[in-house]
């Protein structure tokens, strides 16, 4: 069967390897690499017949991996940690490259091979880190955001590396080619962004109107691979074109659907790629060089961890964050395989160096969960042995914190809540990890702690065990979930109020044990709708019934569990039903110059006068001998028919104008 038989062998072997990896709680790509070793040319037993054909199919896997990376690329994910991600990561890559160069020189490799080694070990594994963070429930913590931000920039750095590194073998000949390649890449990027942002969304909109998912998937695949092939014909990397295509599509309305549809195809061809990576690993080579491989793994673990720790600390992150980032990102990542394959194809590195890098990658990936598990005990040991950094606190009461409210997040919402609590005399403290926002809270004289709310040391500083309530104002549901998990470990019965962006996020927070979840956008939408319906003179009772029904549906858990909340809601509803209408008495109004008793307004209209605003002064419940004057704003309570009758009384003749203001 030839190639078909080879694919069947690979898929079955990959399934077995993936099951083993899953059982051992390791990333599936390690299982794929293990499968490749078993069916590869260097191992006995069943083996594939045509490695070259599999490698060609694996190129599609590389293109789809980068196409998916482009679709997932989002600047929003870098905002919170943009400084260390955008500026710190390039520094980390250069420092690790230099460190790897030193390792290569120690082992007697050529300068070009040493630079390749440094480049390969400078990249960490996005797949392994994300899986480890999710398994440990650490997604959303400050350290996880730093890691993810740096991983995104590392993954993006693969593209220029694929262009630059192959030219190092022939510097004199390669530099002009490199310059030409950079110019061509820039031109392609400009043309692709200009045309792609205009043509591709229209094409996808045209395809989507037929409601055929099969056709949509085919279109997405054709765009990714077709643009990649066009880039290849243009003299650039196939994978580079696929990445740019994904990045352009990610900004369209169809980016999320395109990513969800391409993931299964990407994973299948990615399986072929990672299996082909394992096929090139010679077990005999590992057995013969196990001591040097372990020495190199140890060097990478120590050196790369220290680089990340020092760099993270230099960007202002303190306490447990540098340690967590260092132990989390020390491994060599999957995109190093992509880069190493480029090195093999261009003969920049030989099979022995490739085998070294592959062995380091596999061992470091497998060791990542165990290394990250050391973060907490090592941090505790550090606190015992050394004086650790104190948390930055401002305006904390001298008597300390007790029976207080903790506000997670010092943004606009957090600061607004804080000012309300100040007026009511309720003790509170804000916890904020954004330095600029912390400064804003400090200027407002608000009690604030600078730190990551999901870290135990920060919770301890906020005296969470003595708190009466926790308010999570941070919009990210992942961050909120991480905070809730940590808080419930210390005080399981603490009531937590959080915010969410949509109903699904609300449900996930309730599943985590949150007491109350608020949807700010929904509340704003309801208020805008309420004002619009009032303007259209819809009955107030109808409007209130509608808004009540929406809130009770979304906030069902709190309605069911709290009698006080039900009572407060009903009182608020009664207030809304007692809507006050304002009627202005203009020149010529028949009410001017007569008393409230003479007007017989209650008898004639059924409405009640509850106040009069005159000259900036408000007189509540005016006496029956109160005399109306020109320019008075009369506050009236009643239904719509009664209010219309008052307006008619105040208006008088056709030439007299009365302004009615609802408030």
XYZ file of C-alpha atoms in Angstrom:
663
model
C 0.000 0.000 0.000
C 3.036 2.253 0.170
C 2.324 5.710 1.593
C -1.190 4.739 2.768
C 0.242 1.883 4.833
C 2.849 4.220 6.319
C 0.148 6.674 7.389
C -1.897 3.866 8.982
C 1.178 2.653 10.907
C 1.944 6.174 12.098
C -1.628 6.928 13.217
C -1.960 3.642 15.139
C 1.484 4.056 16.742
C 0.672 7.683 17.618
C -2.564 6.575 19.283
C -0.669 4.074 21.455
C 1.960 6.681 22.290
C -0.703 9.291 23.095
C -2.497 6.865 25.425
C 0.755 6.193 27.256
C 1.490 9.921 27.537
C -2.045 10.621 28.790
C -1.742 7.862 31.378
C 1.520 9.378 32.608
C -0.072 12.871 32.560
C 2.365 14.099 29.942
C 1.696 16.213 26.803
C 0.491 14.132 23.846
C 3.335 15.341 21.633
C 5.750 13.285 23.761
C 3.651 10.240 22.893
C 3.840 11.149 19.196
C 7.625 11.480 19.369
C 7.859 8.115 21.168
C 5.725 6.562 18.395
C 8.077 8.035 15.801
C 11.085 6.481 17.520
C 9.372 3.057 17.548
C 8.405 3.036 13.848
C 11.467 4.954 12.690
C 14.366 3.563 10.672
C 16.652 3.181 13.703
C 14.365 0.831 15.659
C 13.629 -2.877 15.059
C 10.134 -4.189 14.292
C 7.425 -2.507 12.212
C 8.741 0.516 10.424
C 7.592 2.851 7.664
C 8.877 2.375 4.136
C 9.243 5.960 2.897
C 10.414 8.514 5.452
C 10.798 11.208 2.786
C 7.102 11.143 1.848
C 6.094 11.407 5.503
C 8.417 14.390 5.892
C 6.687 16.095 2.961
C 3.292 15.585 4.620
C 4.812 16.858 7.865
C 5.537 20.178 6.096
C 1.778 20.666 5.878
C 1.656 20.056 9.624
C 4.225 22.817 10.195
C 2.251 25.206 7.980
C -0.998 24.440 9.797
C 0.705 24.835 13.185
C 1.818 28.338 12.223
C -1.516 29.075 10.545
C -3.236 28.230 13.843
C -0.684 30.354 15.708
C -1.572 33.301 13.486
C -5.290 32.762 14.124
C -4.694 32.660 17.898
C -2.465 35.741 17.913
C -4.026 38.566 19.929
C -2.477 41.770 21.181
C -5.098 41.875 23.953
C -3.386 38.949 25.678
C -0.179 40.981 25.875
C -1.669 44.167 27.328
C -1.387 43.254 31.015
C 2.245 42.081 30.647
C 3.222 43.942 27.475
C 6.499 45.342 28.798
C 8.106 42.040 29.750
C 6.501 40.240 26.795
C 7.464 42.691 24.051
C 10.798 43.885 25.455
C 11.847 41.206 27.913
C 11.330 38.224 25.604
C 13.736 39.434 22.865
C 16.318 40.044 25.604
C 15.693 36.513 26.951
C 16.123 35.003 23.466
C 19.428 36.831 22.958
C 20.731 35.905 26.430
C 19.748 32.241 25.950
C 21.296 32.266 22.478
C 24.565 33.453 24.023
C 24.296 30.839 26.759
C 23.650 28.098 24.183
C 26.580 29.350 22.121
C 28.801 28.855 25.171
C 27.491 25.278 25.631
C 28.195 24.526 21.971
C 31.718 25.848 22.249
C 32.274 23.730 25.369
C 31.327 20.640 23.382
C 33.640 21.664 20.530
C 30.987 22.589 17.980
C 31.525 25.173 15.246
C 30.385 28.781 15.818
C 27.450 28.403 13.408
C 26.328 25.161 15.064
C 26.645 26.795 18.490
C 24.442 29.709 17.380
C 21.878 27.207 16.122
C 21.965 25.428 19.487
C 21.417 28.705 21.345
C 18.506 29.591 19.081
C 16.896 26.174 19.486
C 17.056 26.139 23.285
C 15.836 29.757 23.552
C 12.260 28.680 22.743
C 9.961 27.211 25.391
C 6.953 24.929 24.935
C 3.563 26.653 24.746
C 1.721 23.305 24.725
C 3.500 21.891 27.765
C 3.272 25.101 29.819
C -0.443 25.620 29.122
C -1.249 21.998 29.975
C 0.776 22.198 33.198
C -0.865 25.468 34.266
C -4.360 24.125 33.563
C -3.713 20.873 35.424
C -2.513 22.780 38.477
C -5.345 25.347 38.324
C -2.926 28.246 37.887
C -4.420 29.823 34.758
C -5.154 33.487 35.423
C -2.436 34.067 38.029
C 0.046 36.862 37.453
C 2.886 34.397 36.883
C 0.785 32.511 34.294
C 0.040 35.762 32.444
C 3.735 36.607 32.331
C 4.549 33.130 30.989
C 1.825 33.189 28.334
C 2.829 36.676 27.180
C 6.458 35.630 26.780
C 5.472 32.361 25.048
C 3.413 34.253 22.456
C 6.367 36.464 21.552
C 8.705 33.433 21.496
C 6.393 31.665 19.058
C 6.314 34.743 16.849
C 10.129 34.860 16.909
C 10.217 31.486 15.101
C 9.259 33.192 11.829
C 12.264 35.584 11.574
C 14.546 32.824 12.908
C 13.500 30.580 10.004
C 14.542 33.344 7.622
C 17.791 34.444 9.305
C 19.461 31.294 10.676
C 19.865 29.374 7.352
C 21.908 32.275 5.978
C 24.570 31.945 8.710
C 26.337 29.038 6.984
C 27.610 31.308 4.206
C 27.850 34.786 5.722
C 29.395 36.527 2.713
C 26.935 34.962 0.340
C 24.085 34.833 2.806
C 23.970 38.455 3.971
C 22.755 39.841 0.617
C 20.226 37.003 0.456
C 19.169 37.768 4.007
C 18.654 41.436 3.183
C 16.718 40.488 0.078
C 14.613 38.042 2.088
C 13.819 40.714 4.685
C 12.732 43.153 1.953
C 10.593 40.480 0.287
C 9.060 39.535 3.637
C 8.190 43.171 4.372
C 6.649 43.628 0.917
C 4.664 40.408 1.240
C 3.467 41.414 4.705
C 2.300 44.842 3.498
C 0.521 43.439 0.442
C -1.028 40.601 2.433
C -2.337 42.886 5.170
C -3.642 45.423 2.650
C -5.368 42.925 0.368
C -6.131 40.276 2.967
C -8.050 42.576 5.292
C -10.216 43.638 2.351
C -10.638 40.496 0.251
C -10.540 37.590 2.722
C -13.389 38.797 5.002
C -15.578 39.346 1.918
C -14.743 35.871 0.628
C -15.572 34.281 3.985
C -18.807 36.292 4.243
C -19.784 35.048 0.782
C -18.992 31.431 1.739
C -20.674 31.685 5.151
C -24.017 32.759 3.670
C -24.440 29.228 2.240
C -24.361 27.777 5.784
C -22.152 24.877 4.682
C -19.599 24.055 7.360
C -17.819 21.652 5.022
C -17.342 24.408 2.441
C -16.231 26.849 5.152
C -13.579 24.408 6.449
C -12.359 23.792 2.910
C -12.118 27.542 2.302
C -10.148 28.141 5.500
C -7.721 25.306 4.689
C -7.294 26.524 1.118
C -6.542 30.058 2.337
C -3.921 28.915 4.853
C -2.129 26.420 2.626
C -2.709 28.342 -0.612
C -1.172 31.556 0.690
C 1.649 29.498 2.210
C 2.371 27.919 -1.185
C 2.207 31.319 -2.905
C 4.755 32.582 -0.390
C 6.973 29.583 -1.156
C 6.777 30.362 -4.889
C 7.679 33.962 -4.033
C 10.919 32.675 -2.520
C 9.949 32.795 1.153
C 8.992 30.198 3.743
C 5.845 28.108 3.257
C 5.183 28.304 7.000
C 5.713 32.102 7.040
C 2.928 32.605 4.500
C 0.567 30.376 6.458
C 1.314 32.336 9.646
C 0.606 35.696 7.968
C -2.638 34.311 6.509
C -3.766 33.225 9.973
C -2.801 36.578 11.506
C -4.838 38.472 8.883
C -7.857 36.185 9.340
C -7.709 36.539 13.133
C -8.793 40.184 12.805
C -11.925 39.297 10.813
C -15.376 38.406 12.166
C -14.725 34.786 11.206
C -11.415 34.345 13.043
C -12.798 32.361 16.000
C -14.823 30.015 13.802
C -11.836 29.538 11.476
C -9.637 28.577 14.424
C -12.176 26.099 15.840
C -12.582 24.465 12.405
C -8.869 24.248 11.600
C -7.803 22.762 14.960
C -8.740 19.101 14.148
C -6.946 19.236 10.781
C -3.975 20.981 12.385
C -3.767 18.323 15.085
C -3.850 15.433 12.581
C -1.082 16.863 10.405
C 0.736 17.994 13.555
C 0.672 14.340 14.612
C 2.546 13.476 11.388
C 5.066 16.227 12.080
C 5.856 15.255 15.658
C 6.007 11.568 14.711
C 8.452 12.390 11.916
C 10.521 14.271 14.509
C 10.835 11.071 16.552
C 11.765 9.031 13.467
C 14.997 10.965 13.135
C 16.066 10.169 16.709
C 18.486 7.282 16.976
C 18.140 5.382 20.309
C 21.675 4.086 19.851
C 22.936 7.683 19.762
C 21.184 8.451 23.059
C 22.610 5.313 24.679
C 26.127 6.250 23.519
C 25.873 9.906 24.632
C 23.580 9.737 27.672
C 26.121 11.439 29.949
C 26.571 14.446 27.647
C 22.818 14.666 27.077
C 22.088 14.741 30.821
C 24.857 17.307 31.334
C 23.312 19.484 28.615
C 19.815 19.092 30.081
C 21.106 20.147 33.513
C 22.930 23.133 32.000
C 19.803 24.242 30.114
C 17.639 23.821 33.237
C 19.929 25.897 35.446
C 20.970 28.508 32.881
C 17.596 29.116 31.277
C 15.772 29.199 34.635
C 18.210 31.791 35.991
C 17.830 33.937 32.864
C 14.039 33.958 33.229
C 14.195 34.608 36.984
C 16.627 37.521 36.736
C 14.808 39.031 33.762
C 11.398 38.771 35.431
C 12.758 40.341 38.619
C 14.385 43.175 36.646
C 10.986 44.052 35.121
C 9.570 44.663 38.600
C 7.896 41.327 39.375
C 8.592 40.174 42.921
C 7.811 37.449 45.458
C 6.901 34.108 43.859
C 6.561 35.315 40.227
C 10.248 35.149 39.117
C 10.621 31.659 40.601
C 7.388 30.434 38.959
C 8.378 31.835 35.556
C 11.900 30.406 35.737
C 10.764 26.899 36.664
C 7.882 27.051 34.201
C 9.725 28.106 31.039
C 13.076 26.291 31.283
C 12.125 23.530 28.800
C 12.891 23.455 25.058
C 9.697 23.795 23.015
C 7.914 22.217 20.072
C 8.762 25.068 17.700
C 12.410 24.177 18.245
C 11.578 21.007 16.271
C 10.281 23.165 13.415
C 13.450 25.240 13.490
C 15.681 22.163 13.787
C 14.064 20.627 10.691
C 14.929 23.796 8.782
C 18.520 23.440 9.992
C 18.662 19.827 8.781
C 17.183 20.661 5.381
C 19.648 23.517 4.813
C 22.530 21.373 6.175
C 23.229 24.047 8.808
C 23.255 21.321 11.491
C 23.910 17.590 11.231
C 22.011 14.603 12.613
C 24.076 14.424 15.800
C 23.220 18.005 16.831
C 19.597 17.372 15.870
C 19.551 14.283 18.081
C 21.073 16.247 20.967
C 18.417 18.969 20.696
C 15.599 16.457 20.339
C 16.732 14.521 23.403
C 17.026 17.734 25.445
C 13.551 18.808 24.318
C 11.864 15.536 25.201
C 13.539 15.237 28.622
C 12.923 18.899 29.552
C 9.265 18.702 28.496
C 8.719 15.584 30.574
C 10.407 17.253 33.573
C 8.308 20.460 33.420
C 5.392 19.336 35.677
C 7.863 18.137 38.314
C 9.876 21.368 38.121
C 6.802 23.608 38.478
C 5.720 21.564 41.510
C 8.913 22.770 43.238
C 7.838 26.435 43.017
C 5.870 26.645 46.274
C 8.255 24.639 48.515
C 11.292 26.506 47.141
C 9.560 29.834 47.734
C 8.743 28.843 51.317
C 12.370 27.811 51.812
C 13.496 31.146 50.399
C 11.276 33.015 52.863
C 12.791 31.066 55.755
C 16.411 31.516 54.694
C 16.277 35.050 53.329
C 14.395 38.227 53.992
C 11.904 38.221 51.161
C 10.450 41.299 49.493
C 7.717 42.985 51.517
C 4.480 43.770 49.744
C 3.968 47.409 48.857
C 1.109 48.748 50.998
C -0.409 52.228 51.093
C -2.932 53.899 53.414
C -3.554 50.743 55.461
C -5.221 51.647 58.824
C -2.858 51.598 61.807
C -5.127 49.203 63.684
C -4.908 46.754 60.789
C -7.654 45.051 58.821
C -10.603 43.159 60.332
C -14.262 42.673 59.311
C -13.432 44.479 56.098
C -14.195 44.227 52.382
C -11.428 43.109 50.020
C -11.623 44.547 46.493
C -9.660 42.557 43.909
C -8.800 45.049 41.173
C -8.214 48.792 41.462
C -9.498 49.843 38.042
C -12.420 52.187 37.427
C -14.983 49.777 38.873
C -12.853 48.976 41.927
C -12.147 52.639 42.647
C -15.832 53.568 42.280
C -16.815 50.883 44.810
C -14.040 52.075 47.108
C -15.339 55.671 47.098
C -18.856 54.425 47.941
C -17.449 52.427 50.886
C -15.490 55.488 52.055
C -18.701 57.550 52.208
C -20.473 54.776 54.125
C -17.576 54.286 56.537
C -17.064 50.618 55.623
C -13.458 49.367 56.077
C -11.877 47.914 52.940
C -8.623 47.302 51.085
C -7.881 47.157 47.349
C -5.497 44.578 45.906
C -4.042 45.568 42.528
C -1.130 44.077 40.533
C -0.986 46.872 37.917
C 1.558 49.375 39.204
C -0.038 52.378 37.469
C -3.440 51.631 38.941
C -1.859 51.112 42.348
C -0.391 54.641 42.052
C -3.855 55.969 41.129
C -5.349 54.376 44.262
C -2.519 55.812 46.334
C -3.221 59.324 44.998
C -6.890 58.914 45.907
C -5.820 58.016 49.483
C -7.395 54.575 49.165
C -5.930 51.624 51.129
C -4.187 49.438 48.555
C -1.819 46.455 48.401
C 0.339 45.896 45.328
C 0.295 42.218 44.399
C -1.341 39.279 42.653
C -4.573 38.374 44.438
C -4.202 34.697 43.487
C -0.971 34.318 45.493
C -1.163 33.156 49.143
C 1.294 35.791 50.384
C -0.936 38.572 49.004
C -4.079 37.032 50.475
C -2.309 36.899 53.817
C -1.410 40.601 53.533
C -5.053 41.441 52.721
C -6.130 39.516 55.858
C -8.583 37.477 53.817
C -9.359 35.198 56.774
C -10.667 38.214 58.727
C -12.596 39.686 55.769
C -16.418 39.813 55.578
C -16.692 40.029 51.795
C -14.574 39.773 48.641
C -15.436 41.798 45.526
C -13.668 40.669 42.327
C -13.879 43.537 39.826
C -11.424 42.028 37.319
C -13.163 41.272 33.974
C -11.118 38.145 33.108
C -13.008 35.015 34.181
C -9.752 32.991 34.308
C -8.235 35.450 36.766
C -11.429 35.437 38.827
C -11.475 31.631 38.956
C -7.845 31.526 40.098
C -8.596 34.051 42.866
C -11.712 32.173 43.997
C -9.823 28.867 44.257
C -7.052 30.371 46.371
C -9.473 32.292 48.618
C -11.684 29.267 49.269
C -8.652 27.293 50.412
C -8.145 29.829 53.188
C -11.765 30.737 53.954
C -14.260 28.411 52.310
C -17.400 30.241 53.515
C -16.372 33.762 52.489
C -18.985 35.370 50.249
C -17.522 36.454 46.902
C -19.115 38.851 44.414
C -17.517 38.778 40.949
C -18.146 40.219 37.507
C -18.470 38.384 34.202
C -18.851 39.306 30.545
C -21.423 36.702 29.498
C -23.802 34.061 30.833
C -21.366 31.161 30.274
C -18.728 32.890 32.384
C -21.363 33.552 35.042
C -22.189 29.849 35.162
C -18.534 28.837 35.480
C -18.057 31.256 38.397
C -21.145 29.932 40.161
C -19.714 26.429 39.692
C -16.579 27.633 41.508
C -18.714 28.646 44.514
C -19.053 32.393 43.911
C -21.934 33.900 45.912
C -23.016 36.511 43.349
C -21.991 37.255 39.745
C -22.815 40.583 38.075
C -22.989 41.236 34.324
C -22.037 44.936 33.886
C -22.794 45.050 30.147
C -26.211 43.470 30.693
C -27.002 45.993 33.448
C -25.973 48.875 31.162
C -28.092 47.437 28.351
C -31.124 47.096 30.639
C -30.793 50.684 31.833
C -30.499 52.017 28.271
C -33.551 49.952 27.271
C -35.448 51.253 30.333
C -34.697 54.885 29.448
C -35.713 54.273 25.828
C -39.041 52.717 26.873
C -39.714 55.577 29.305
C -39.067 58.045 26.477
C -41.583 56.117 24.366
C -44.068 56.490 27.279
C -44.451 52.785 27.897
C -46.194 52.021 31.231
C -43.672 51.990 34.078
C -45.140 48.774 35.475
C -44.571 46.955 32.179
C -40.967 48.178 31.994
C -40.289 47.131 35.572
C -41.817 43.686 35.084
C -39.591 43.100 32.063
C -36.365 44.183 33.767
C -37.269 42.150 36.865
C -37.828 39.036 34.761
C -34.425 39.421 33.056
C -32.590 39.911 36.326
C -34.354 37.066 38.118
C -33.487 34.708 35.262
C -29.794 35.624 35.245
C -29.398 36.120 38.998
C -31.537 33.113 39.969
C -29.052 31.704 42.545
C -28.997 34.890 44.596
C -32.765 35.409 44.348
C -33.342 31.906 45.684
C -30.786 32.061 48.497
C -31.238 35.510 50.055
C -34.469 36.870 51.604
C -32.733 40.194 52.291
C -31.832 40.525 48.618
C -35.453 39.805 47.635
C -36.713 42.487 50.040
C -34.151 45.023 48.795
C -35.123 44.282 45.195
C -38.828 44.744 45.930
C -38.202 48.058 47.712
C -36.106 49.206 44.759
C -38.899 48.200 42.389
C -41.468 50.210 44.378
C -39.174 53.233 44.142
C -38.995 52.794 40.365
C -42.801 52.490 40.136
C -43.140 55.803 42.037
C -41.618 57.674 39.109
C -41.394 61.447 39.600
C -42.325 63.688 36.654
C -41.207 67.288 36.481
C -43.444 69.949 34.946
C -42.056 73.435 34.277
C -44.369 76.423 34.579
C -43.575 78.871 31.758
C -44.872 82.380 31.062
C -48.659 82.392 30.643
C -49.347 79.181 32.550
C -52.759 79.376 34.279
C -51.194 77.881 37.422
C -48.911 80.895 37.994
C -50.113 83.068 40.869
C -52.531 80.570 42.375
C -52.098 78.323 45.390
C -51.950 74.558 45.458
C -55.380 74.530 47.150
C -56.901 76.784 44.492
C -55.524 74.607 41.687
C -57.347 71.535 43.123
C -54.739 69.515 41.231
C -55.222 66.296 43.224
C -59.027 66.457 42.799
C -58.953 67.361 39.080
C -56.118 65.061 37.897
C -55.501 62.407 40.578
C -51.761 63.267 40.678
C -49.931 64.493 43.801
C -47.460 67.374 44.083
C -44.483 66.159 46.161
C -42.163 69.116 45.733
C -41.277 72.337 43.920
C -37.844 73.451 42.725
C -37.552 77.263 42.672
C -34.364 79.256 42.232
C -32.183 76.242 42.956
C -33.964 75.500 46.249
C -36.213 72.452 46.635
C -39.308 72.605 48.837
C -40.645 69.143 49.667
C -44.372 68.520 50.258
C -45.508 72.160 49.812
C -48.414 73.361 51.983
C -51.858 73.920 50.496
C -51.305 77.709 50.570
C -48.099 77.463 48.507
C -48.356 79.827 45.514
C -46.946 78.715 42.137
C -44.610 81.098 40.291
C -43.133 81.453 36.820
C -40.195 79.091 36.202
C -41.189 76.668 38.976
C -40.317 72.992 38.418
C -43.181 71.033 39.964
C -42.458 67.410 41.016
C -45.550 65.251 40.469
C -46.248 61.566 41.207
C -48.914 59.607 39.327
C -49.630 57.334 36.422
C -49.242 58.416 32.798
C -52.877 59.543 32.409
C -52.690 61.643 35.577
C -49.401 63.220 34.523
C -50.854 64.136 31.125
C -53.733 65.865 32.900
C -51.266 67.938 34.976
C -49.382 68.905 31.824
C -52.628 70.028 30.219
C -53.463 72.136 33.296
C -50.050 73.773 33.299
C -50.049 74.405 29.566
C -53.288 76.387 29.279
C -53.619 78.125 25.906
C -51.963 77.028 22.625
C -49.252 79.721 22.756
C -48.117 78.769 26.245
C -45.253 76.191 26.321
C -44.777 73.654 29.118
C -41.615 71.481 29.346
C -42.097 68.071 31.000
C -38.975 66.409 32.340
C -38.960 62.807 33.575
C -36.419 61.914 36.280
